[in-house]
Coordinates of C-alpha atoms in Angstrom, one line a residue:
Chain P
M1 CA 46.5 0.5 29.3
L2 CA 42.9 -0.8 29.2
K3 CA 40.8 -1.1 26.1
M4 CA 37.3 -2.5 26.1
T5 CA 35.4 -2.8 22.8
H6 CA 31.7 -3.6 22.7
I7 CA 31.8 -5.5 26.0
R8 CA 28.5 -7.1 27.0
K9 CA 27.7 -9.1 30.1
V10 CA 24.5 -11.1 30.4
F11 CA 23.6 -13.1 33.5
R12 CA 21.4 -16.1 32.6
T13 CA 19.3 -18.3 34.7
D14 CA 16.7 -20.8 33.6
L15 CA 14.0 -18.1 33.7
V16 CA 15.6 -14.8 33.1
E17 CA 18.4 -13.0 31.3
T18 CA 19.8 -9.9 32.9
H19 CA 21.9 -7.6 30.8
A20 CA 24.3 -6.1 33.2
L21 CA 26.5 -4.4 30.6
R22 CA 25.4 -3.4 27.2
D23 CA 28.0 -2.5 24.6
I24 CA 30.7 -0.9 26.7
S25 CA 33.6 0.6 24.9
L26 CA 36.3 2.4 26.8
N27 CA 39.9 3.3 26.6
V28 CA 41.9 4.1 29.8
A29 CA 45.4 5.5 29.4
E30 CA 48.3 4.8 31.6
G31 CA 48.2 7.1 34.7
E32 CA 44.6 8.1 34.5
F33 CA 42.3 8.5 37.5
I34 CA 38.8 7.6 36.4
T35 CA 35.7 7.5 38.5
I36 CA 32.6 5.4 37.7
T37 CA 29.3 6.6 38.9
G38 CA 25.7 5.6 38.5
P39 CA 22.7 4.3 40.4
S40 CA 22.6 0.9 42.0
G41 CA 22.3 -1.9 39.6
C42 CA 23.6 0.1 36.6
G43 CA 26.6 -2.3 36.1
K44 CA 29.4 -0.4 37.9
T45 CA 30.6 -3.3 39.9
T46 CA 30.2 -5.8 37.0
F47 CA 32.3 -3.4 34.9
L48 CA 34.9 -3.3 37.7
N49 CA 34.9 -7.1 38.0
I50 CA 35.5 -7.5 34.3
A51 CA 38.2 -4.9 34.3
G52 CA 39.9 -6.6 37.2
L53 CA 39.6 -10.1 35.6
L54 CA 37.3 -11.3 38.4
E55 CA 34.6 -12.1 36.0
T56 CA 34.2 -13.1 32.4
W57 CA 32.1 -11.3 29.9
T58 CA 29.6 -12.5 27.2
D59 CA 30.8 -10.6 24.1
G60 CA 33.4 -8.0 23.1
Q61 CA 37.1 -7.6 23.3
Y62 CA 39.2 -6.6 26.3
L63 CA 42.9 -5.7 25.9
L64 CA 44.9 -5.2 29.0
D65 CA 48.3 -3.7 28.3
G66 CA 47.7 -4.7 24.7
Q67 CA 47.1 -8.3 25.6
D68 CA 43.7 -9.9 24.7
V69 CA 42.7 -11.4 28.0
A70 CA 39.7 -13.3 26.8
A71 CA 41.6 -16.5 26.0
L72 CA 43.5 -16.6 29.3
S73 CA 43.0 -19.5 31.6
D74 CA 41.8 -19.1 35.2
F75 CA 45.4 -19.7 36.3
Q76 CA 46.8 -17.0 33.9
R77 CA 44.1 -14.5 35.0
A78 CA 45.0 -15.1 38.7
K79 CA 48.7 -14.5 37.9
L80 CA 47.8 -11.3 35.9
R81 CA 45.7 -10.0 38.7
N82 CA 48.5 -10.7 41.2
Q83 CA 51.1 -8.9 39.1
K84 CA 49.3 -6.0 37.5
I85 CA 46.1 -5.2 39.4
G86 CA 45.5 -3.9 42.9
F87 CA 42.0 -4.1 44.5
I88 CA 40.4 -1.9 47.1
F89 CA 37.0 -3.0 48.3
Q90 CA 34.2 -1.1 50.0
S91 CA 34.2 -3.3 53.1
F92 CA 38.0 -3.6 53.1
N93 CA 38.0 -7.4 52.8
L94 CA 40.8 -7.8 55.3
M95 CA 41.3 -11.3 56.8
P96 CA 40.1 -10.9 60.4
D97 CA 42.3 -13.7 61.7
L98 CA 45.5 -12.2 60.3
N99 CA 47.4 -9.2 61.7
L100 CA 48.1 -6.2 59.4
F101 CA 51.5 -7.6 58.4
D102 CA 50.1 -10.9 57.3
N103 CA 47.1 -9.2 55.6
V104 CA 49.4 -7.1 53.4
D105 CA 51.6 -10.1 52.8
V106 CA 48.7 -12.1 51.1
P107 CA 49.3 -11.0 47.5
L108 CA 53.1 -11.2 47.8
R109 CA 52.9 -14.8 48.9
Y110 CA 51.0 -15.7 45.8
R111 CA 53.8 -14.1 43.8
G112 CA 56.3 -16.5 45.3
M113 CA 58.5 -13.7 46.6
K114 CA 61.3 -14.4 49.1
G115 CA 60.7 -13.6 52.8
A116 CA 63.2 -10.8 53.1
E117 CA 61.9 -8.9 50.1
R118 CA 58.3 -9.4 51.2
K119 CA 59.1 -8.0 54.7
D120 CA 60.7 -5.0 53.2
R121 CA 57.8 -4.3 50.8
I122 CA 55.2 -4.9 53.5
E123 CA 56.8 -2.5 55.9
R124 CA 57.2 0.2 53.2
A125 CA 53.6 -0.2 52.2
L126 CA 52.3 0.0 55.8
D127 CA 54.6 3.0 56.4
S128 CA 53.2 4.7 53.4
V129 CA 49.7 4.5 55.0
G130 CA 51.0 5.4 58.4
L131 CA 50.3 2.1 60.1
L132 CA 53.7 0.4 60.3
S133 CA 53.7 0.8 64.1
R134 CA 50.5 -1.3 64.3
K135 CA 51.6 -4.2 62.0
K136 CA 51.0 -6.8 64.7
H137 CA 47.4 -5.6 65.3
L138 CA 44.4 -7.3 64.1
P139 CA 42.0 -5.5 61.7
S140 CA 39.3 -5.5 64.4
Q141 CA 41.6 -3.3 66.6
L142 CA 41.5 -0.6 63.9
S143 CA 39.0 2.1 62.9
G144 CA 37.3 1.8 59.5
G145 CA 39.5 4.4 58.0
Q146 CA 42.6 2.6 59.3
Q147 CA 41.3 -0.7 57.9
Q148 CA 40.9 0.9 54.5
R149 CA 44.4 2.2 54.7
V150 CA 45.6 -1.3 55.3
A151 CA 43.6 -2.5 52.4
I152 CA 45.2 0.2 50.3
A153 CA 48.7 -0.9 51.5
R154 CA 47.8 -4.4 50.5
A155 CA 46.7 -3.2 47.1
L156 CA 49.9 -1.3 46.6
V157 CA 52.4 -3.7 48.1
G158 CA 52.7 -5.6 44.8
E159 CA 53.4 -2.3 43.0
P160 CA 50.5 -2.8 40.5
R161 CA 50.2 -0.5 37.5
F162 CA 46.4 -0.6 37.7
L163 CA 44.3 0.0 40.9
L164 CA 40.6 -0.8 41.0
A165 CA 38.6 0.7 43.9
D166 CA 35.0 -0.4 44.6
E167 CA 33.5 2.4 46.6
P168 CA 36.6 2.7 48.8
T169 CA 35.0 5.4 50.9
G170 CA 31.5 3.9 51.1
N171 CA 31.9 2.7 54.6
L172 CA 33.7 5.7 55.9
D173 CA 32.7 9.1 57.5
S174 CA 33.4 12.2 55.4
N175 CA 36.7 13.1 57.2
T176 CA 38.1 9.7 56.9
A177 CA 36.9 9.4 53.3
E178 CA 38.8 12.6 52.6
G179 CA 42.0 11.1 53.9
V180 CA 41.5 8.0 51.8
M181 CA 40.9 10.1 48.7
E182 CA 44.0 12.1 49.3
L183 CA 45.9 8.9 49.6
L184 CA 44.5 7.6 46.3
Q185 CA 45.3 10.9 44.7
S186 CA 48.9 10.7 45.8
I187 CA 49.1 7.1 44.5
N188 CA 47.8 8.3 41.1
D189 CA 50.2 11.2 41.1
A190 CA 52.9 8.6 41.5
G191 CA 51.8 7.0 38.2
T192 CA 49.4 4.3 39.1
T193 CA 46.2 4.1 36.9
I194 CA 43.1 4.1 39.1
I195 CA 39.5 3.3 38.3
M196 CA 37.2 4.0 41.2
V197 CA 33.5 3.3 41.6
T198 CA 31.7 5.7 43.8
H199 CA 28.3 7.0 44.6
D200 CA 29.6 10.4 45.8
P201 CA 29.6 13.1 43.1
S202 CA 32.0 15.3 45.0
L203 CA 34.6 12.5 44.9
A204 CA 33.9 11.9 41.3
S205 CA 34.5 15.5 40.5
R206 CA 38.1 15.1 41.8
S207 CA 39.1 12.6 39.2
A208 CA 40.4 13.4 35.7
R209 CA 37.4 11.7 34.1
N210 CA 34.1 10.6 35.3
I211 CA 32.1 8.0 33.5
H212 CA 28.4 7.7 34.4
F213 CA 26.7 4.3 33.9
L214 CA 23.0 3.9 33.4
D215 CA 21.3 0.7 32.7
G216 CA 24.4 -1.1 31.7
R217 CA 25.6 1.6 29.4
I218 CA 28.0 4.5 29.5
A219 CA 25.6 7.4 29.7
E220 CA 28.1 10.2 30.0
S221 CA 31.8 10.7 30.0
D222 CA 33.2 13.9 31.3
H223 CA 36.8 14.9 30.9
I224 CA 37.5 17.0 34.0
A225 CA 41.3 17.5 33.7
V226 CA 44.4 16.4 31.8
A227 CA 42.1 16.0 28.8
G228 CA 45.0 15.4 26.4
Q229 CA 45.7 12.0 27.9
L230 CA 42.2 10.7 27.6
E231 CA 39.9 9.2 25.2
A232 CA 36.4 7.9 25.9
V233 CA 33.9 6.4 23.7
S234 CA 30.3 6.4 24.8
Chain B
M1 CA 53.7 -22.1 51.9
E2 CA 51.6 -20.1 54.3
F3 CA 52.5 -22.1 57.4
G4 CA 53.0 -19.1 59.6
P5 CA 49.8 -17.1 58.8
I6 CA 47.7 -20.3 58.9
L7 CA 49.1 -21.3 62.3
R8 CA 48.5 -17.8 63.7
A9 CA 45.0 -17.8 62.3
L10 CA 44.3 -21.2 63.8
L11 CA 45.5 -20.1 67.1
R12 CA 42.9 -17.3 67.1
N13 CA 40.2 -19.9 66.5
K14 CA 41.2 -22.6 69.0
L15 CA 37.9 -24.2 69.8
G16 CA 37.1 -25.9 66.5
V17 CA 40.8 -26.9 66.1
V18 CA 41.0 -28.3 69.5
L19 CA 37.8 -30.3 69.1
I20 CA 38.9 -31.9 65.8
A21 CA 42.4 -32.4 67.0
L22 CA 41.0 -34.2 70.1
Q23 CA 38.8 -36.3 67.9
I24 CA 41.7 -37.3 65.8
A25 CA 43.9 -38.0 68.9
F26 CA 41.1 -40.2 70.4
T27 CA 40.6 -42.0 67.1
M28 CA 44.3 -42.6 66.6
T29 CA 44.6 -44.0 70.2
V30 CA 41.8 -46.5 69.7
I31 CA 42.9 -47.4 66.1
V32 CA 46.6 -47.9 67.0
N33 CA 45.8 -50.1 69.9
A34 CA 43.0 -51.9 68.2
V35 CA 45.1 -52.7 65.1
Y36 CA 47.8 -53.9 67.4
I37 CA 45.4 -56.2 69.2
I38 CA 44.0 -57.5 65.9
N39 CA 47.5 -58.3 64.7
Q40 CA 48.4 -60.0 67.9
R41 CA 45.2 -62.1 67.7
G42 CA 45.9 -62.8 64.0
E43 CA 49.4 -64.0 64.9
L44 CA 47.9 -66.2 67.6
M45 CA 45.3 -67.7 65.3
Q46 CA 47.8 -68.3 62.5
R47 CA 50.3 -70.3 64.6
P48 CA 50.6 -73.8 63.4
S49 CA 49.6 -76.5 65.9
G50 CA 52.2 -79.0 64.7
V51 CA 49.5 -81.5 63.5
D52 CA 48.2 -82.2 60.0
E53 CA 45.1 -80.0 60.6
D54 CA 43.8 -80.2 57.0
N55 CA 43.4 -83.9 57.1
L56 CA 42.4 -84.7 60.7
F57 CA 39.0 -85.3 62.1
H58 CA 37.9 -86.8 65.4
I59 CA 34.8 -88.6 66.8
R60 CA 34.0 -89.6 70.4
S61 CA 32.6 -93.0 71.3
I62 CA 30.7 -93.2 74.6
G63 CA 29.7 -96.6 75.8
F64 CA 26.4 -97.1 77.6
G65 CA 25.4 -100.7 77.2
E66 CA 25.9 -103.2 79.9
N67 CA 28.0 -105.4 77.6
F68 CA 30.1 -102.6 76.3
N69 CA 33.8 -103.3 76.7
E70 CA 35.7 -100.1 76.0
E71 CA 39.1 -101.7 75.6
L72 CA 37.9 -104.3 73.1
A73 CA 35.9 -101.6 71.3
I74 CA 39.0 -99.4 70.9
T75 CA 41.0 -102.3 69.5
D76 CA 38.2 -103.2 67.1
D77 CA 37.5 -99.6 66.1
L78 CA 41.1 -98.7 65.4
D79 CA 41.5 -101.9 63.3
R80 CA 38.4 -100.9 61.3
L81 CA 39.5 -97.3 60.9
R82 CA 43.0 -98.2 59.8
Q83 CA 41.7 -100.6 57.2
T84 CA 39.3 -98.0 55.7
P85 CA 40.5 -96.9 52.3
G86 CA 41.5 -93.2 52.4
V87 CA 42.4 -93.3 56.1
V88 CA 46.2 -92.7 56.6
D89 CA 46.1 -93.7 60.3
A90 CA 44.0 -93.5 63.5
T91 CA 44.6 -93.5 67.2
V92 CA 42.8 -92.9 70.4
I93 CA 43.6 -89.8 72.4
N94 CA 42.4 -88.0 75.5
A95 CA 42.4 -84.4 74.0
I96 CA 42.6 -82.5 70.7
P97 CA 45.2 -79.8 70.3
V98 CA 43.9 -76.2 70.4
S99 CA 40.4 -77.5 71.4
N100 CA 40.3 -75.7 74.7
S101 CA 39.9 -79.0 76.6
G102 CA 42.6 -81.2 77.9
S103 CA 45.1 -82.0 80.8
S104 CA 48.3 -80.5 82.0
T105 CA 51.0 -81.3 84.5
G106 CA 54.5 -80.2 85.4
F107 CA 57.8 -81.9 84.9
S108 CA 61.0 -81.5 86.8
L109 CA 64.5 -82.9 86.5
E110 CA 64.6 -84.0 90.1
P111 CA 62.0 -86.0 91.9
G112 CA 59.8 -83.9 94.2
D113 CA 61.3 -80.6 92.9
R114 CA 58.0 -78.8 92.7
G115 CA 59.6 -75.4 92.7
S116 CA 61.2 -75.8 89.3
M117 CA 58.5 -77.7 87.5
V118 CA 58.0 -76.8 83.9
P119 CA 54.3 -76.7 83.0
S120 CA 53.2 -78.9 80.1
A121 CA 50.1 -80.2 78.4
I122 CA 49.7 -84.0 78.4
Y123 CA 48.2 -86.1 75.8
Y124 CA 47.4 -89.8 76.5
A125 CA 47.5 -91.5 73.1
G126 CA 47.5 -94.9 71.7
H127 CA 49.9 -96.5 69.3
R128 CA 50.8 -94.7 66.0
S129 CA 49.8 -91.4 67.5
L130 CA 52.7 -89.5 65.9
N131 CA 51.8 -90.7 62.4
T132 CA 48.1 -90.0 63.0
M133 CA 48.8 -86.5 64.1
G134 CA 51.4 -86.0 61.4
L135 CA 54.1 -84.9 64.0
E136 CA 57.7 -84.7 63.0
L137 CA 60.0 -86.7 65.2
I138 CA 63.3 -84.7 65.3
A139 CA 65.2 -86.9 67.9
G140 CA 64.8 -90.3 69.4
V141 CA 62.2 -93.0 68.4
D142 CA 58.5 -93.4 68.2
F143 CA 56.5 -95.5 70.7
A144 CA 56.4 -99.3 70.1
E145 CA 53.1 -101.0 70.4
S146 CA 54.4 -102.7 73.6
D147 CA 55.0 -99.2 75.2
V148 CA 51.3 -98.5 75.3
L149 CA 49.8 -98.7 78.8
I150 CA 46.1 -99.4 79.1
R151 CA 44.9 -98.2 82.4
P152 CA 41.7 -97.1 84.3
A153 CA 41.2 -93.4 84.9
S154 CA 41.6 -94.1 88.6
S155 CA 45.2 -95.1 88.2
N156 CA 47.8 -92.4 88.7
T157 CA 50.7 -94.4 87.4
N158 CA 52.0 -93.3 84.0
A159 CA 53.7 -95.3 81.3
G160 CA 57.5 -95.2 81.7
S161 CA 58.2 -93.4 78.5
V162 CA 57.2 -90.1 77.0
I163 CA 57.7 -88.1 73.8
I164 CA 58.0 -84.4 74.3
T165 CA 58.0 -81.3 72.2
R166 CA 61.2 -79.4 71.3
A167 CA 60.0 -76.4 73.3
L168 CA 59.5 -78.5 76.4
A169 CA 62.9 -80.2 75.9
E170 CA 64.6 -76.9 75.6
R171 CA 62.9 -75.5 78.7
L172 CA 63.7 -78.6 80.8
F173 CA 67.2 -79.2 79.7
S174 CA 68.3 -75.8 78.4
A175 CA 70.0 -77.7 75.5
D176 CA 69.2 -79.1 72.1
A177 CA 66.5 -81.6 71.6
Q178 CA 68.8 -84.5 70.9
S179 CA 70.4 -84.3 74.4
A180 CA 66.9 -84.8 76.0
V181 CA 66.6 -88.2 74.5
G182 CA 67.3 -90.9 77.1
Q183 CA 67.0 -88.5 80.1
S184 CA 64.5 -88.9 82.8
I185 CA 62.0 -86.4 83.9
F186 CA 59.7 -86.5 86.9
T187 CA 56.0 -86.1 87.4
P188 CA 54.6 -84.2 90.4
S189 CA 54.1 -87.6 92.1
G190 CA 57.8 -88.3 91.7
Q191 CA 57.5 -91.0 89.0
A192 CA 60.5 -91.0 86.6
I193 CA 59.6 -91.0 83.0
R194 CA 62.2 -91.6 80.3
V195 CA 62.2 -89.3 77.3
I196 CA 62.4 -91.5 74.2
G197 CA 61.7 -88.9 71.5
V198 CA 61.3 -85.3 70.7
V199 CA 58.8 -83.8 68.1
R200 CA 59.3 -80.5 66.4
Q201 CA 55.9 -79.1 67.5
L202 CA 52.6 -80.1 69.2
Q203 CA 50.6 -77.3 70.7
G204 CA 48.6 -77.8 73.9
P205 CA 44.8 -77.7 74.0
W206 CA 44.5 -74.0 75.2
P207 CA 45.1 -71.4 72.6
L208 CA 45.8 -68.5 75.0
W209 CA 48.0 -70.5 77.3
P210 CA 51.5 -69.0 77.5
E211 CA 53.1 -72.5 77.6
I212 CA 51.1 -73.7 74.6
E213 CA 54.2 -75.1 72.9
N214 CA 55.0 -77.4 75.9
S215 CA 53.5 -80.8 75.3
A216 CA 54.2 -84.4 76.3
I217 CA 52.7 -87.5 74.8
F218 CA 52.3 -90.6 77.0
P219 CA 51.7 -93.9 75.3
E220 CA 48.5 -94.6 77.3
I221 CA 44.9 -95.5 76.8
V222 CA 42.7 -94.3 79.6
I223 CA 39.6 -96.4 80.1
D224 CA 36.9 -94.1 81.4
G225 CA 33.9 -95.0 79.2
S226 CA 34.6 -92.4 76.6
S227 CA 37.1 -92.7 73.8
M228 CA 38.2 -90.0 71.3
Y229 CA 39.4 -91.3 68.0
L230 CA 41.6 -89.1 65.9
I231 CA 41.6 -90.0 62.2
R232 CA 44.0 -88.8 59.6
T233 CA 42.9 -89.1 56.0
E234 CA 44.6 -88.8 52.7
A235 CA 44.3 -85.3 51.1
G236 CA 40.8 -84.5 49.9
E237 CA 39.2 -87.5 51.5
Q238 CA 38.0 -86.0 54.7
D239 CA 34.6 -84.8 53.6
R240 CA 33.8 -88.2 52.1
L241 CA 35.2 -90.2 55.0
M242 CA 33.6 -88.4 58.0
P243 CA 30.0 -89.6 57.5
A244 CA 31.3 -93.0 56.3
V245 CA 33.4 -93.5 59.4
E246 CA 30.5 -92.4 61.6
E247 CA 28.2 -94.9 59.9
M248 CA 30.7 -97.7 60.1
L249 CA 31.4 -97.2 63.8
A250 CA 27.7 -97.0 64.6
A251 CA 27.0 -100.2 62.7
S252 CA 29.9 -102.1 64.3
N253 CA 28.8 -101.6 67.9
D254 CA 25.3 -100.8 69.2
Q255 CA 26.4 -100.5 72.8
R256 CA 27.7 -97.0 72.4
I257 CA 26.8 -93.6 71.0
L258 CA 28.9 -91.4 68.8
R259 CA 29.4 -87.7 69.4
Q260 CA 31.5 -84.7 68.4
L261 CA 32.2 -85.7 64.8
R262 CA 34.3 -82.7 63.8
T263 CA 37.2 -81.7 61.7
M264 CA 40.3 -80.3 63.3
A265 CA 39.7 -77.1 61.3
D266 CA 36.3 -76.8 62.9
T267 CA 37.8 -77.4 66.3
R268 CA 40.4 -74.7 65.7
E269 CA 37.8 -72.2 64.4
E270 CA 35.6 -72.9 67.5
S271 CA 38.5 -72.4 69.9
Y272 CA 39.4 -69.1 68.3
R273 CA 35.8 -67.9 67.8
I274 CA 36.0 -65.2 70.5
D275 CA 39.2 -63.9 69.0
S276 CA 37.7 -64.0 65.6
V277 CA 34.6 -62.2 66.7
M278 CA 36.6 -59.6 68.7
T279 CA 38.7 -59.0 65.6
R280 CA 35.6 -58.3 63.5
I281 CA 34.2 -56.0 66.2
L282 CA 37.5 -54.1 66.3
Y283 CA 37.4 -53.7 62.5
V284 CA 33.9 -52.3 62.8
V285 CA 35.0 -49.9 65.6
I286 CA 38.0 -48.8 63.5
A287 CA 36.0 -48.2 60.4
T288 CA 33.3 -46.4 62.4
L289 CA 35.8 -44.2 64.1
I290 CA 37.6 -43.3 60.9
F291 CA 34.3 -42.5 59.2
I292 CA 33.1 -40.3 62.1
T293 CA 36.5 -38.6 62.3
A294 CA 36.5 -38.0 58.5
M295 CA 33.0 -36.6 58.7
G296 CA 34.1 -34.4 61.6
I297 CA 36.9 -33.1 59.4
V298 CA 34.6 -32.6 56.5
G299 CA 32.1 -30.8 58.7
L300 CA 34.7 -28.4 60.1
A301 CA 36.2 -27.8 56.7
V302 CA 32.8 -27.1 55.1
F303 CA 31.8 -24.8 58.0
S304 CA 35.2 -23.1 57.9
I305 CA 35.0 -22.6 54.1
N306 CA 31.4 -21.3 54.2
R307 CA 32.4 -18.9 56.9
R308 CA 35.3 -17.6 54.8
R309 CA 33.7 -17.5 51.3
K310 CA 34.3 -13.8 50.9
Q311 CA 37.9 -14.2 52.2
I312 CA 38.5 -16.9 49.6
G313 CA 37.0 -14.7 46.9
T314 CA 39.3 -11.9 48.1
R315 CA 42.3 -14.2 48.0
R316 CA 41.4 -15.2 44.5
A317 CA 41.0 -11.5 43.5
L318 CA 44.5 -10.8 45.0
G319 CA 46.0 -13.5 42.8
A320 CA 45.5 -16.8 44.4
T321 CA 45.2 -19.6 41.8
Q322 CA 42.7 -22.4 42.4
G323 CA 45.7 -24.6 43.3
A324 CA 46.8 -22.1 45.9
I325 CA 43.4 -22.2 47.6
L326 CA 43.4 -26.0 47.5
R327 CA 46.9 -26.1 49.0
Y328 CA 45.8 -23.6 51.7
F329 CA 43.1 -25.8 53.0
L330 CA 45.1 -29.0 52.7
L331 CA 47.9 -27.4 54.6
E332 CA 45.5 -26.1 57.2
N333 CA 44.1 -29.6 57.6
V334 CA 47.6 -31.1 57.9
M335 CA 48.3 -28.7 60.7
I336 CA 45.1 -29.5 62.6
S337 CA 45.6 -33.2 62.0
G338 CA 49.2 -32.8 62.9
I339 CA 48.3 -31.5 66.4
G340 CA 45.8 -34.3 66.6
V341 CA 48.2 -37.1 65.7
L342 CA 50.9 -35.7 68.0
A343 CA 48.4 -35.8 70.9
G344 CA 47.3 -39.2 69.6
A345 CA 50.8 -40.6 69.7
A346 CA 51.1 -39.6 73.4
L347 CA 47.6 -40.9 74.2
S348 CA 48.3 -44.2 72.3
I349 CA 51.4 -44.8 74.3
A350 CA 49.6 -43.9 77.6
F351 CA 46.7 -46.2 76.7
N352 CA 49.0 -49.0 75.8
I353 CA 50.8 -48.7 79.1
F354 CA 47.4 -48.9 80.8
L355 CA 46.6 -52.1 78.8
V356 CA 50.0 -53.6 79.7
Q357 CA 49.6 -52.9 83.4
T358 CA 46.0 -53.7 83.7
F359 CA 45.5 -56.7 81.3
N360 CA 49.1 -57.9 81.0
M361 CA 49.0 -57.3 77.3
P362 CA 52.3 -57.0 75.4
R363 CA 53.8 -53.6 74.8
I364 CA 53.0 -52.1 71.5
D365 CA 55.6 -52.2 68.7
W366 CA 57.0 -48.7 68.1
F367 CA 56.2 -48.6 64.4
Y368 CA 52.4 -48.7 65.1
I369 CA 52.7 -45.0 66.3
P370 CA 54.1 -43.4 63.1
A371 CA 52.0 -45.7 61.0
G372 CA 48.9 -44.5 62.9
M373 CA 49.9 -40.9 62.5
L374 CA 50.4 -41.4 58.8
V375 CA 47.0 -43.1 58.4
L376 CA 45.2 -40.4 60.3
L377 CA 47.0 -37.6 58.4
L378 CA 46.0 -39.3 55.2
V379 CA 42.4 -39.7 56.3
G380 CA 42.4 -36.0 57.1
Q381 CA 43.7 -35.1 53.7
L382 CA 41.2 -37.3 51.9
A383 CA 38.4 -35.9 54.0
V384 CA 39.3 -32.3 53.2
V385 CA 40.0 -32.7 49.5
G386 CA 36.3 -32.4 48.5
P387 CA 35.6 -29.2 50.5
S388 CA 38.9 -27.7 49.5
R389 CA 38.2 -28.3 45.8
A390 CA 34.8 -26.6 46.3
A391 CA 36.6 -23.7 48.0
A392 CA 39.1 -23.5 45.1
R393 CA 36.1 -23.1 42.7
I394 CA 34.8 -20.0 44.6
A395 CA 34.7 -17.1 42.1
P396 CA 37.0 -14.2 42.7
A397 CA 34.1 -11.9 41.9
L398 CA 32.7 -12.8 45.3
A399 CA 35.2 -10.3 46.7
T400 CA 33.1 -7.4 45.5
R401 CA 29.7 -8.7 46.5
S402 CA 28.1 -7.2 49.5
V403 CA 26.9 -10.5 51.0

């Protein structure tokens, strides 16, 4: 599904060079649930950005579904993100001026889907996170956990094969976080590949594989379950 | 297109939208009416006067010496002028068309019928006045030398014949110009005057007078101490002849002074100066308002984009192409500007009604409204292109940053 080989990312300014990722090589198979852990500044989010085609990299090869994505134009990357990748952000990143229906609708509009099909998908997605009855509400009228559920519905509505979650429970209390994790687990059980960045070791322990980043490198890769499906190179 | 979500989002942030829409509406109201006024003034200034303006100049002779004989001076001066090489013809006249100074009267078809008098400018001119002014006689005949009446200013008796403009003929007789020839018209004092000819056009002296096309030429020379000579030159000779004529007239008679040596073009420009200045001021007002409105739109767009940088990054992460972001902000601007120009259309009409009722201005032509709407929409789009392009360049990675 995802294959990175010797990926490096260097941020350059006039005065300094910052090596955010140093020689990352990683294979993620279809249907895996991987967590990424590590201290602040270790490169977790940079890795996630590159995996999600939000950012370019300095060196190395990245194959997504067998396709070398390095040569893609900005337009092609946007289309690929829209069609294959779902994002869940730590601070939910909902549009505060749009109601839940319109928020979930955002990625579908960029896909050029017809109104009737969009409506059907949006309602199913909101229903799957238990918020269909509140589709006309604004994000500000929901709790943090509910907002993250909406964000998950938005990530799932396009039926992506690959879900990237950047500390999705980081802004939630433990009970709510547990609910979100169960939701992610069920999404993974349904076949969606998930890579999740987290600070929480207890959450990391619930994934099939945890990759620990340190100073821009993969320091450790633990196969926790379904080991036969996985291959990690560190 | 994201028409619905954008509209719903705008409705949740009304203040900025309303302020910009109001600014657009106000700008459109002023612009539409100002452009209409400019065009009206332009049409007024472009109207032909009927005379050969490019080749006419005039000079006033004012006698002061004890031995000055105005009648003899006129005869002598006209002879000299007509014999000057490069001069087509010359005459003496009481007023210059579109000069803002002259005389008027009223004519009726019955003596003493003051109720149905048609207003008209009157020119008292000597022999060969039609050829001097370059007027086109479309019916009847020109004055004969013997028609010319030389009279003191104190006399109220006019010559017995007159040449009128086609506009005056049509107003008086409600028929074609030819049928006016030979008919009598009456002055306010009840004197009958026979129409011997009709010219195509000769404007009166007052540019803003509604009856400017109604003029009558009497074959009269009024002796009042001051004579205005109108001189028509061959094409391209005017600049050379003006100082030469002034010098020649000054040398021929030292009992008078010469004043107001001017071309017809200068006289027209002077008469329309206020209109011309007003037009320029209105252009400045229009340009300033458009600039301020455009800057307002840019300001709102930049503020709005800076406030939503993370949202834009999130949209990019969710699959928005740069083109989609650009279209989003252009569409949002069209909707804000659309509200503004719709309000502007209503305000423009209301303001025009106020101008019509208060200043007796003509009603605005309908097409100024859609044209104004289109221009303001275009200004809005041009103003927002830069900020929208900047928004489109926001990196999708901004979605995962914490600030």
